[in-house]
Coordinates of C-alpha atoms in Angstrom, one line a residue:
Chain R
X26 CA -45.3 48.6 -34.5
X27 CA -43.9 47.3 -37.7
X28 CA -45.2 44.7 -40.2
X29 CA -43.2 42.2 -39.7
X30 CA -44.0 42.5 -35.2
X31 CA -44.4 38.9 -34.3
X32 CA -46.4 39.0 -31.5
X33 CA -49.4 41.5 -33.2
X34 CA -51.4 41.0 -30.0
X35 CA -48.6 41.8 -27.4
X36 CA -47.5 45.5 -27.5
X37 CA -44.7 46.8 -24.9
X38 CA -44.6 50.5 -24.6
X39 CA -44.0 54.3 -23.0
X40 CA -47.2 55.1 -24.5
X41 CA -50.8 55.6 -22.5
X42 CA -53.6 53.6 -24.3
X43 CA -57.3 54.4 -24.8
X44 CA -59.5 51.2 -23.2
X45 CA -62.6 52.1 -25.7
X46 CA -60.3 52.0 -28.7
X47 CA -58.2 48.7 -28.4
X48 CA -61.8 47.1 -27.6
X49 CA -63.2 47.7 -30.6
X50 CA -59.8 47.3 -32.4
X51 CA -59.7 43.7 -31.2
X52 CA -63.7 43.0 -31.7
X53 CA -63.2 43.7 -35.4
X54 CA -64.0 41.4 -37.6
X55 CA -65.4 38.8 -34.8
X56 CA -69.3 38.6 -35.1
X57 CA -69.5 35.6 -32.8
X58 CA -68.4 37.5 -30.0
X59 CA -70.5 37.8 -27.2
X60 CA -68.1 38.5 -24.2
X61 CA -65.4 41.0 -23.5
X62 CA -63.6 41.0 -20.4
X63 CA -60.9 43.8 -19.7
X64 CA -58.3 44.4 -17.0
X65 CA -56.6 47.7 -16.4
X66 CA -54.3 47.7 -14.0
X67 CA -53.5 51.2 -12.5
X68 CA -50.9 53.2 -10.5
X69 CA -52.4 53.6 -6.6
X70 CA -51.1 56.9 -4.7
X71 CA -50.3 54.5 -1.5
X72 CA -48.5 51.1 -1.2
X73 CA -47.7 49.5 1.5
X74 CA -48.8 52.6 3.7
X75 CA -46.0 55.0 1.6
X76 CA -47.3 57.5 -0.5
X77 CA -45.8 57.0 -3.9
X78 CA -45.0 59.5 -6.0
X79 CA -43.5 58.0 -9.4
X80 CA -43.6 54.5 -10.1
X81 CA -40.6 53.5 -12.8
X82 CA -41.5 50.2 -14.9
X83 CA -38.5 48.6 -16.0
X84 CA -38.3 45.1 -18.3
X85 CA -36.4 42.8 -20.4
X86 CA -36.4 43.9 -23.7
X87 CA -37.0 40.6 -25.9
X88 CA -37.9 38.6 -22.7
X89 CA -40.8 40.3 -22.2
X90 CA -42.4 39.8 -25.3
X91 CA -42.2 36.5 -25.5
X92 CA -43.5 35.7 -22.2
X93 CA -46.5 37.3 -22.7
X94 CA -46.9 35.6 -25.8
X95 CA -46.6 32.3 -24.3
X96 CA -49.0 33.6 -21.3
X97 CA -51.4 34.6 -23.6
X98 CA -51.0 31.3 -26.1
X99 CA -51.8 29.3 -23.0
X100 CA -55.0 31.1 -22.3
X101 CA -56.0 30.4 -26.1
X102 CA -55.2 26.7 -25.4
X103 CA -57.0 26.4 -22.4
X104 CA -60.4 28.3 -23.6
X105 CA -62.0 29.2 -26.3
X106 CA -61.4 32.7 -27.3
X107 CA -62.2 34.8 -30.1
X108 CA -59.0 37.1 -29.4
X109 CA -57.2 38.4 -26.8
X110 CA -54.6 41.5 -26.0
X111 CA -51.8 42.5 -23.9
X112 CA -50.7 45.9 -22.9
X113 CA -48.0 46.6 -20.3
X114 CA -46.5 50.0 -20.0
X115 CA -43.1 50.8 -19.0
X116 CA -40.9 53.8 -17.8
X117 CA -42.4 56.4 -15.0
X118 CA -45.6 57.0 -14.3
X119 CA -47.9 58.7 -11.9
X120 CA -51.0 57.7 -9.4
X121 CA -54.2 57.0 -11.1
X122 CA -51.5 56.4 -14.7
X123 CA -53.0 53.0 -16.5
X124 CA -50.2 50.4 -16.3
X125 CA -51.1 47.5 -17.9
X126 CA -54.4 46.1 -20.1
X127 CA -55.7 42.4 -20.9
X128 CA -58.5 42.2 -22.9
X129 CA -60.7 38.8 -23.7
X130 CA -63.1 38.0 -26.2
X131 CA -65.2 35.0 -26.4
X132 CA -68.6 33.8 -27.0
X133 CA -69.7 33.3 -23.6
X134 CA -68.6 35.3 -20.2
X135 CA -67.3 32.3 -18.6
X136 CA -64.4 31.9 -20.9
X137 CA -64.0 35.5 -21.0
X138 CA -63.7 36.2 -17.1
X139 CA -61.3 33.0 -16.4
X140 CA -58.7 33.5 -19.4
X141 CA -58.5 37.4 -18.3
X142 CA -58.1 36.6 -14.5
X143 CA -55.6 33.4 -15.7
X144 CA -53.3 35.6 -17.9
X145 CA -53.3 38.7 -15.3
X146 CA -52.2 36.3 -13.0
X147 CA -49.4 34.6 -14.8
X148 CA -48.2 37.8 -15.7
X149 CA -47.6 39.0 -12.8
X150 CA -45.6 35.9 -11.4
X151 CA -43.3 35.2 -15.2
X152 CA -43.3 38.3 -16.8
X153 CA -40.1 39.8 -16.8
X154 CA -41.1 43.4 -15.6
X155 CA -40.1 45.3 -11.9
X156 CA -41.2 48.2 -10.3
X157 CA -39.7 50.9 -8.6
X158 CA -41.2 53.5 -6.0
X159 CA -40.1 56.7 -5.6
X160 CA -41.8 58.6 -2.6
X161 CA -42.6 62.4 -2.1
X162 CA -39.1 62.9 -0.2
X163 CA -36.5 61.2 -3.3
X164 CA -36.2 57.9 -1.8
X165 CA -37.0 54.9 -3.8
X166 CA -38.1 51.3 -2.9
X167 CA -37.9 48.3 -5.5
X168 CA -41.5 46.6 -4.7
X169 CA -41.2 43.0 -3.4
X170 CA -43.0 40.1 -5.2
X171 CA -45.8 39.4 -3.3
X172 CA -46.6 35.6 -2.2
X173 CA -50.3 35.6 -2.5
X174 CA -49.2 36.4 -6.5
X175 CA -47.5 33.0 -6.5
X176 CA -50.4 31.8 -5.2
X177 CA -53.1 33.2 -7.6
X178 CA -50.7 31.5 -9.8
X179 CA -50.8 27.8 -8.4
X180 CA -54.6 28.5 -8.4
X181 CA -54.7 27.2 -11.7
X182 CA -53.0 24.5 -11.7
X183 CA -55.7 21.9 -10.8
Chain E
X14 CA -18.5 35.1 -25.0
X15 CA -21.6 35.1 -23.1
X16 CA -23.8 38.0 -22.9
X17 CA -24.7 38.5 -18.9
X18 CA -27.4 40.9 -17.9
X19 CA -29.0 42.1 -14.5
X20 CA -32.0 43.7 -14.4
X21 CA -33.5 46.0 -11.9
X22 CA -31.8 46.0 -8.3
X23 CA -29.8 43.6 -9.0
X24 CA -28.3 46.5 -11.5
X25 CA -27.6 48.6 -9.3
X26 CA -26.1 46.5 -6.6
X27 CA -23.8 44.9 -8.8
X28 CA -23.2 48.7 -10.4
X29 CA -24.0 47.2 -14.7
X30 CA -26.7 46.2 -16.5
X31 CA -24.3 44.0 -19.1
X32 CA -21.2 42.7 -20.0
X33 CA -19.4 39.9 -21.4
X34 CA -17.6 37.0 -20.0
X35 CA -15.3 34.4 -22.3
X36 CA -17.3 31.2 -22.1
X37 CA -14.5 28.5 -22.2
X38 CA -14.9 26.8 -19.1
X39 CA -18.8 27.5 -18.3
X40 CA -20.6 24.4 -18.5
X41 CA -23.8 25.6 -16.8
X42 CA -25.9 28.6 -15.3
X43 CA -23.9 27.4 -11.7
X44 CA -20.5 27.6 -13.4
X45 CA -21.1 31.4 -14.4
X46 CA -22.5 32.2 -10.9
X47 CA -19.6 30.8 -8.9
X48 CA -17.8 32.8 -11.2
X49 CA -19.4 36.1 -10.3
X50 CA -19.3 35.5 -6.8
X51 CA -15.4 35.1 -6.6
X52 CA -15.5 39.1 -7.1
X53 CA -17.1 40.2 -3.7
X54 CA -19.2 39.9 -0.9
X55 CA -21.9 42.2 -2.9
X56 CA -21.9 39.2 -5.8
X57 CA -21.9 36.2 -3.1
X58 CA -24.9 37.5 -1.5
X59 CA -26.9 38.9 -4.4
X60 CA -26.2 35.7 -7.3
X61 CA -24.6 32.6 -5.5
X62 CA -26.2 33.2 -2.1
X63 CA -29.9 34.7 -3.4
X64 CA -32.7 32.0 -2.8
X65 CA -35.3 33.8 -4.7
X66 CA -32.5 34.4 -7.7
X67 CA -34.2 34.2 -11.1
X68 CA -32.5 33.2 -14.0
X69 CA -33.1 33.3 -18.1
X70 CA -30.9 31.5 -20.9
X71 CA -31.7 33.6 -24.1
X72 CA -35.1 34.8 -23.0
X73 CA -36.5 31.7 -21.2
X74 CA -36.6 30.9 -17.6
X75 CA -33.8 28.8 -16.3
X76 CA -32.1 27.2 -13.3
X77 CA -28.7 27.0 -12.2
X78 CA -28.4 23.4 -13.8
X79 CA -29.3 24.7 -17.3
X80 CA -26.3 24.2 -19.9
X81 CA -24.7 27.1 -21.3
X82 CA -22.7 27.6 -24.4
X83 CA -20.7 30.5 -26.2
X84 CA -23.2 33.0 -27.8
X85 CA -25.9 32.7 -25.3
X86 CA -27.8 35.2 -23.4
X87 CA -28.0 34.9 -19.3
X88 CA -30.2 36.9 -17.3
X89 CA -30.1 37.1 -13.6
X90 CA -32.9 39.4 -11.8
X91 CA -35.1 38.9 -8.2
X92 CA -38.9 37.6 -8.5
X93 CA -40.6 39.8 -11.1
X94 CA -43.3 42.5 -10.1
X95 CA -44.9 43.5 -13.2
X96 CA -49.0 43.8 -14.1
Chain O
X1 CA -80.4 60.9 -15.0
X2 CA -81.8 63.3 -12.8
X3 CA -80.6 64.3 -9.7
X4 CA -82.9 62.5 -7.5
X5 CA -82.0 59.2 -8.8
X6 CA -81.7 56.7 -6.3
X7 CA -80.1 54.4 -7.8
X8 CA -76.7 56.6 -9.2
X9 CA -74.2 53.4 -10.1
X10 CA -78.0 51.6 -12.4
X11 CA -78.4 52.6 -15.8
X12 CA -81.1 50.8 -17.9
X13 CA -81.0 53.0 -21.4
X14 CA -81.4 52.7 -25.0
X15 CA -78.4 54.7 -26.0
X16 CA -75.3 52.9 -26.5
X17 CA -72.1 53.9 -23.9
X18 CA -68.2 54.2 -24.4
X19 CA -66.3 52.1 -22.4
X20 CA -63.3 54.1 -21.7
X21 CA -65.9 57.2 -20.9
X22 CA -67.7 54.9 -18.0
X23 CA -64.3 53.5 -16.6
X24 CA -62.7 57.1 -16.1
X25 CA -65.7 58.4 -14.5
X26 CA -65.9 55.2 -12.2
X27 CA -62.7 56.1 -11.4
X28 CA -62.4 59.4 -10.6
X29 CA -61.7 60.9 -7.2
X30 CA -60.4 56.8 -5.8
X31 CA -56.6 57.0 -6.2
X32 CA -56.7 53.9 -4.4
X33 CA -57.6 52.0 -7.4
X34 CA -55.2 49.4 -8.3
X35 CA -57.7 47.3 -10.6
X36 CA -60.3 47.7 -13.0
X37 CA -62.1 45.0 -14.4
X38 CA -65.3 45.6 -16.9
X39 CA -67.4 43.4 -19.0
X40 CA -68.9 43.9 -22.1
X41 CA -71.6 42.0 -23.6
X42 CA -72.3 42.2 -27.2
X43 CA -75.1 40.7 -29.8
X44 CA -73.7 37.9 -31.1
X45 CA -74.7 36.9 -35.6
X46 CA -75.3 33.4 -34.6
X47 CA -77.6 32.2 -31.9
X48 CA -78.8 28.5 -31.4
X49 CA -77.1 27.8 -35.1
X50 CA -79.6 30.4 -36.6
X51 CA -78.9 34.1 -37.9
X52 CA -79.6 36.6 -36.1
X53 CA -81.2 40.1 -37.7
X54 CA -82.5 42.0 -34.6
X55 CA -82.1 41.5 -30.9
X56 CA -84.8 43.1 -29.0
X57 CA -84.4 43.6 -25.0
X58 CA -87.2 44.3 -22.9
X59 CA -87.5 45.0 -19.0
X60 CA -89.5 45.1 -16.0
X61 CA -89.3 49.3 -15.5
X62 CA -89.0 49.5 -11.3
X63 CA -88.4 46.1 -10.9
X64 CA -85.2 46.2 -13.1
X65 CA -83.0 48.9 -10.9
X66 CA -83.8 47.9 -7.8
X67 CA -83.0 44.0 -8.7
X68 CA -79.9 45.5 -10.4
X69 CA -78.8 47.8 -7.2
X70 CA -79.4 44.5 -5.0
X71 CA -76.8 42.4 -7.2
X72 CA -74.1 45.3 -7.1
X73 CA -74.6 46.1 -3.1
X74 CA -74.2 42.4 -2.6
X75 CA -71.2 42.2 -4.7
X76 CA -69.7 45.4 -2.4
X77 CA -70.5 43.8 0.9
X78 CA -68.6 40.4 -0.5
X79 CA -65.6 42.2 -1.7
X80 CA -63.6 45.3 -0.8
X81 CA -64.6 47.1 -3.7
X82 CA -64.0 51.0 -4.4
X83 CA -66.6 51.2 -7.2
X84 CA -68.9 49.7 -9.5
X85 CA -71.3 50.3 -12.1
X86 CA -74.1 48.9 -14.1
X87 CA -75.7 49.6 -17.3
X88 CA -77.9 47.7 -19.4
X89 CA -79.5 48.7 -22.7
X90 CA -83.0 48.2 -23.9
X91 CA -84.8 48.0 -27.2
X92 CA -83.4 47.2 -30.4
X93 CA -80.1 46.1 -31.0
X94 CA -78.4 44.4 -33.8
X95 CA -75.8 42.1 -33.8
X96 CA -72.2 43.5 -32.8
X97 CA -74.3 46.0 -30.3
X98 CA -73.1 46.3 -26.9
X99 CA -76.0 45.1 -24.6
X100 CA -74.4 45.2 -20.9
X101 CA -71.4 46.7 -19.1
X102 CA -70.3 45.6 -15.4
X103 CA -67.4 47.7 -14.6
X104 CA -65.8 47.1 -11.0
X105 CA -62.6 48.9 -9.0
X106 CA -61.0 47.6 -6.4
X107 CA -57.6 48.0 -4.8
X108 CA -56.4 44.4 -6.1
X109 CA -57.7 42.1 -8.9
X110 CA -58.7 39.4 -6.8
X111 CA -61.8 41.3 -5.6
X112 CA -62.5 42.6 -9.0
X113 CA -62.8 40.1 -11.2
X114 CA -65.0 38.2 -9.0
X115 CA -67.1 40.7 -8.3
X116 CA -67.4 41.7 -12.1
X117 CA -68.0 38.0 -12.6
X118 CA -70.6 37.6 -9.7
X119 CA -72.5 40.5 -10.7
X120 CA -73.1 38.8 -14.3
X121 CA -73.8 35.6 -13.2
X122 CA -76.5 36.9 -11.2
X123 CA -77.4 39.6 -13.6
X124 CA -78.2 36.7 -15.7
X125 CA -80.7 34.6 -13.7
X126 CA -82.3 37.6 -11.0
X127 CA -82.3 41.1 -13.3
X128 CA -85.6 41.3 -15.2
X129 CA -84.6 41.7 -18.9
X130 CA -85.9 39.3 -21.8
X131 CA -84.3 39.1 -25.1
X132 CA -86.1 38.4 -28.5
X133 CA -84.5 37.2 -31.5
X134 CA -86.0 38.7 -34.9
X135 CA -84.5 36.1 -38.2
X136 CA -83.5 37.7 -41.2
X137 CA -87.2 36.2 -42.7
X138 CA -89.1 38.6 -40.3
X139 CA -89.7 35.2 -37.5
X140 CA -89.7 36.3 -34.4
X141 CA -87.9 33.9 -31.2
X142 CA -87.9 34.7 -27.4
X143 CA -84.8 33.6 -26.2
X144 CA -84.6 30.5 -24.1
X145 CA -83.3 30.5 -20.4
X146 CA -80.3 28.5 -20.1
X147 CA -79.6 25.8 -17.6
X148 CA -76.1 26.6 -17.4
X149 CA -77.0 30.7 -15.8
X150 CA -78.6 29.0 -13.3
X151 CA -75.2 26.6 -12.5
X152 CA -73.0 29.4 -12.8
X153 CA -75.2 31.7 -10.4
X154 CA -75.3 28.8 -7.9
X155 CA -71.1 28.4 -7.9
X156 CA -71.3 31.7 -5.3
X157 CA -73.3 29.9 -2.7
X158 CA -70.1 28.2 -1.6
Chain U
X29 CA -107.4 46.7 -6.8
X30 CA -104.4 44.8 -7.9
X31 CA -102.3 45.8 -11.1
X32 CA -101.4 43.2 -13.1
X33 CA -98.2 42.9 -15.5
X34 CA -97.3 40.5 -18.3
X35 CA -94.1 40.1 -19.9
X36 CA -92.4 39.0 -23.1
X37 CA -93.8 36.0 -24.7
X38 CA -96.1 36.3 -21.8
X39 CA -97.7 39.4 -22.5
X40 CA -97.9 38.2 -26.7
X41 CA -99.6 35.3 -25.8
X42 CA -102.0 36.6 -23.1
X43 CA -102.8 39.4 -25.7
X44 CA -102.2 42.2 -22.4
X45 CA -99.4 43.5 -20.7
X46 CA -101.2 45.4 -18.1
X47 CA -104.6 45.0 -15.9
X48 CA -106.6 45.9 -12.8
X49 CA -108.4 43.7 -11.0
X50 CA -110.9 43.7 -8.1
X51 CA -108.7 42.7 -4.8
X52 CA -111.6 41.6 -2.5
X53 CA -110.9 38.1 -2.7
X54 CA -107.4 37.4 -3.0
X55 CA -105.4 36.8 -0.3
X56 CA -102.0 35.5 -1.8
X57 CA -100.7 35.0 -5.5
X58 CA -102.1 31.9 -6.1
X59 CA -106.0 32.9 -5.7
X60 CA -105.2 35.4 -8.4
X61 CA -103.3 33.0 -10.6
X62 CA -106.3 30.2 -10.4
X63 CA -109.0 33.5 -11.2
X64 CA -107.2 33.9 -14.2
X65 CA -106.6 30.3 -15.5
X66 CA -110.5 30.2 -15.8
X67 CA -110.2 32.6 -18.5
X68 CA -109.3 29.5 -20.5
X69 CA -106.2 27.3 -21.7
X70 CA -104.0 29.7 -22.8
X71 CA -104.2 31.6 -19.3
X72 CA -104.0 28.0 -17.7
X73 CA -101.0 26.7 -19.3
X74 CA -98.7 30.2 -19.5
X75 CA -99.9 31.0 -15.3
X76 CA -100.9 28.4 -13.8
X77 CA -99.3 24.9 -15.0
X78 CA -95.9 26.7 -15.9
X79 CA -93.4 25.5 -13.7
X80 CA -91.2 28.3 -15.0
X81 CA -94.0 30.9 -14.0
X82 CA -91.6 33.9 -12.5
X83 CA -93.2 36.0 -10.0
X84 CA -92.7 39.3 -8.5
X85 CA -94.8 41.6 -5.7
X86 CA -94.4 44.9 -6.0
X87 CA -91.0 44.3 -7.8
X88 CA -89.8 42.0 -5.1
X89 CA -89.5 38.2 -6.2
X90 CA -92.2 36.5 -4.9
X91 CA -93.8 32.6 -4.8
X92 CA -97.3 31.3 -5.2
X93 CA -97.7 31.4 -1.7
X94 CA -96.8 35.1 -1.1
X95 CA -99.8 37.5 0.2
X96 CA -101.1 40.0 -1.5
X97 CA -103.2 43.3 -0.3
X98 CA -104.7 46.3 -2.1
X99 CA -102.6 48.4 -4.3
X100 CA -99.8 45.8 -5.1
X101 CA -98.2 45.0 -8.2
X102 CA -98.1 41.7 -9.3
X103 CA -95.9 40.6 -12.1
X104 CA -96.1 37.5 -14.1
X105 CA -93.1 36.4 -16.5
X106 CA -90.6 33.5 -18.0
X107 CA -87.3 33.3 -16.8
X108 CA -84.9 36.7 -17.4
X109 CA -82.4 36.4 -20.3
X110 CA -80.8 39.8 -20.1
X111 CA -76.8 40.1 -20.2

């Protein structure tokens, strides 16, 4: 990342991450927090009854970036948080690889659990990101968008 | 010019992931679409013809009404599936 | 923990834990995972508007597991969830400190947040733990039971 | 006999976290709570006039009304704060 990265708390990458350490990365400095709530989304050997042997991320550089920062501002003007962080990996990886990571920090749980389960679920409905499968025998499938994603979505608008 | 990307199957379908198009006579999104349709069957079905067609005008989400003019960015992909 | 341990998934200790540590071992040997969601609860500076030197936790030794193994097994038959976890320190903390972590997998987020979310709630109002506040004069508080653990707790009976 | 546990502010105001006492003639909680608010006001007001008097049997949450037989644990304390 460089100095002048404007969205510090959104990171696009090849890279694995380390839960423990972007935690405490994103507690610093914060005494008044009393909740964190993370989300790590990971890579299952079997989707939709296929084994899955590479899963390929692909996104729009630019895009990306700045729909999770809006996702993410959203959450911040909707509850009040002490911080927040997204992590969404791109490129190939295996089953059991770490995928993506939203962490939430706020006083109180409540907070917390709804602004991580809010921006998890707008993510997965406007970021710009796909997946592609690629099963044990070559063959690859480009995953569909699910409904019941659109629908977590609409959950919060109430 | 316009800067026209596809992301994702819609890459591969159409065979590019960018290119550029004069922008004289686009007015809107829809303009550029009928466009791209005029070159095939395999542009008809996946752009003009595509209910679940998603669409971006320099990195925010757009419909087929949305205004273009020269310079911008276009994005067309299918429902994202990210997270 | 010895072997014998009944309760495997129930840690009440005084040592801290690592968060990324207790998620990869939650983990391992479910490659169906597709979600993880954990919550960390920390000692906050501020309490009630007053500082806050030393928190102090004490349990109910017996009573504690087994009330914690209830909440979790409740949580598992409500939600299809691969694996979950509970740990909750004891004695002296200061502010900053980790106190709790609820860590929960599941196949899709849906199931784990709320379950992570349940298992506070009712952590909160049914698990046998009492906090103490020390000031930074020496005075000594026990924490007050709040009206609003009891609401949250009671949004599940739906 | 019945073992007896206090806890938290409980156990600092009550001066004890821990007793025995004789079973023979208690047959639910609330013979052994009114035995022990003769002990005087403090015992009164933390056991028997708190309406936020927790209770547990043998680590089991338990009412007033809930019997009680040689050997059990009883457990009197305010309302949890952990998390």
């Amino acid at each position: 990342m460089t100095k002048e990265n404007p969205y510090p708390y959104i990171r696009v990458q090849k890279e694995d991450f380390d839960l423990s350490t972007e935690v405490k990365q994103l507690r610093a400095g914060h005494k008044d927090i009393g909740a964190v709530v993370s989300f790590v989304g990971t890579v299952r050997d079997i989707n939709e009854g296929d084994d899955i042997s590479v899963l390929e991320l692909e996104h729009y550089p630019g895009m990306t970036e700045k729909a999770l920062e809006k996702i993410r501002q959203k959450a911040h003007n909707r509850w009040p948080l002490q911080s927040s962080l997204i992590i969404h990996r791109i490129g190939e990886m295996k089953p059991c690889d770490q995928i993506v990571l939203v962490a939430v920090t706020s006083k109180h749980r409540e907070a917390a659990f709804n602004a991580a389960h809010y921006i998890m679920d707008y993510l997965k409905t406007n970021a710009p990101f796909w997946k592609k499968e690629t099963f044990p025998d070559g063959a690859t499938r480009w995953v569909d968008a699910r409904v019941s994603d659109k629908e977590a979505e609409s959950r919060w608008n109430v | 010019m316009l800067d026209i990307l596809y992301f994702a199957n819609f890459r591969e379908v159409l065979g590019q992931g960018q290119e550029q198009l004069p922008s004289d006579n686009f007015k809107t999104v829809d303009c550029v679409l009928n466009a791209l349709g005029e070159r095939g069957e395999q542009w008809k079905m996946a752009l003009v013809e595509n209910q679940n067609l998603q669409i971006a005008v320099n990195h925010n989400v757009a419909t087929r009404t949305t205004a273009v003019k020269p310079g911008d960015e276009i994005a067309f992909f299918p429902p994202v599936t990210g997270g």
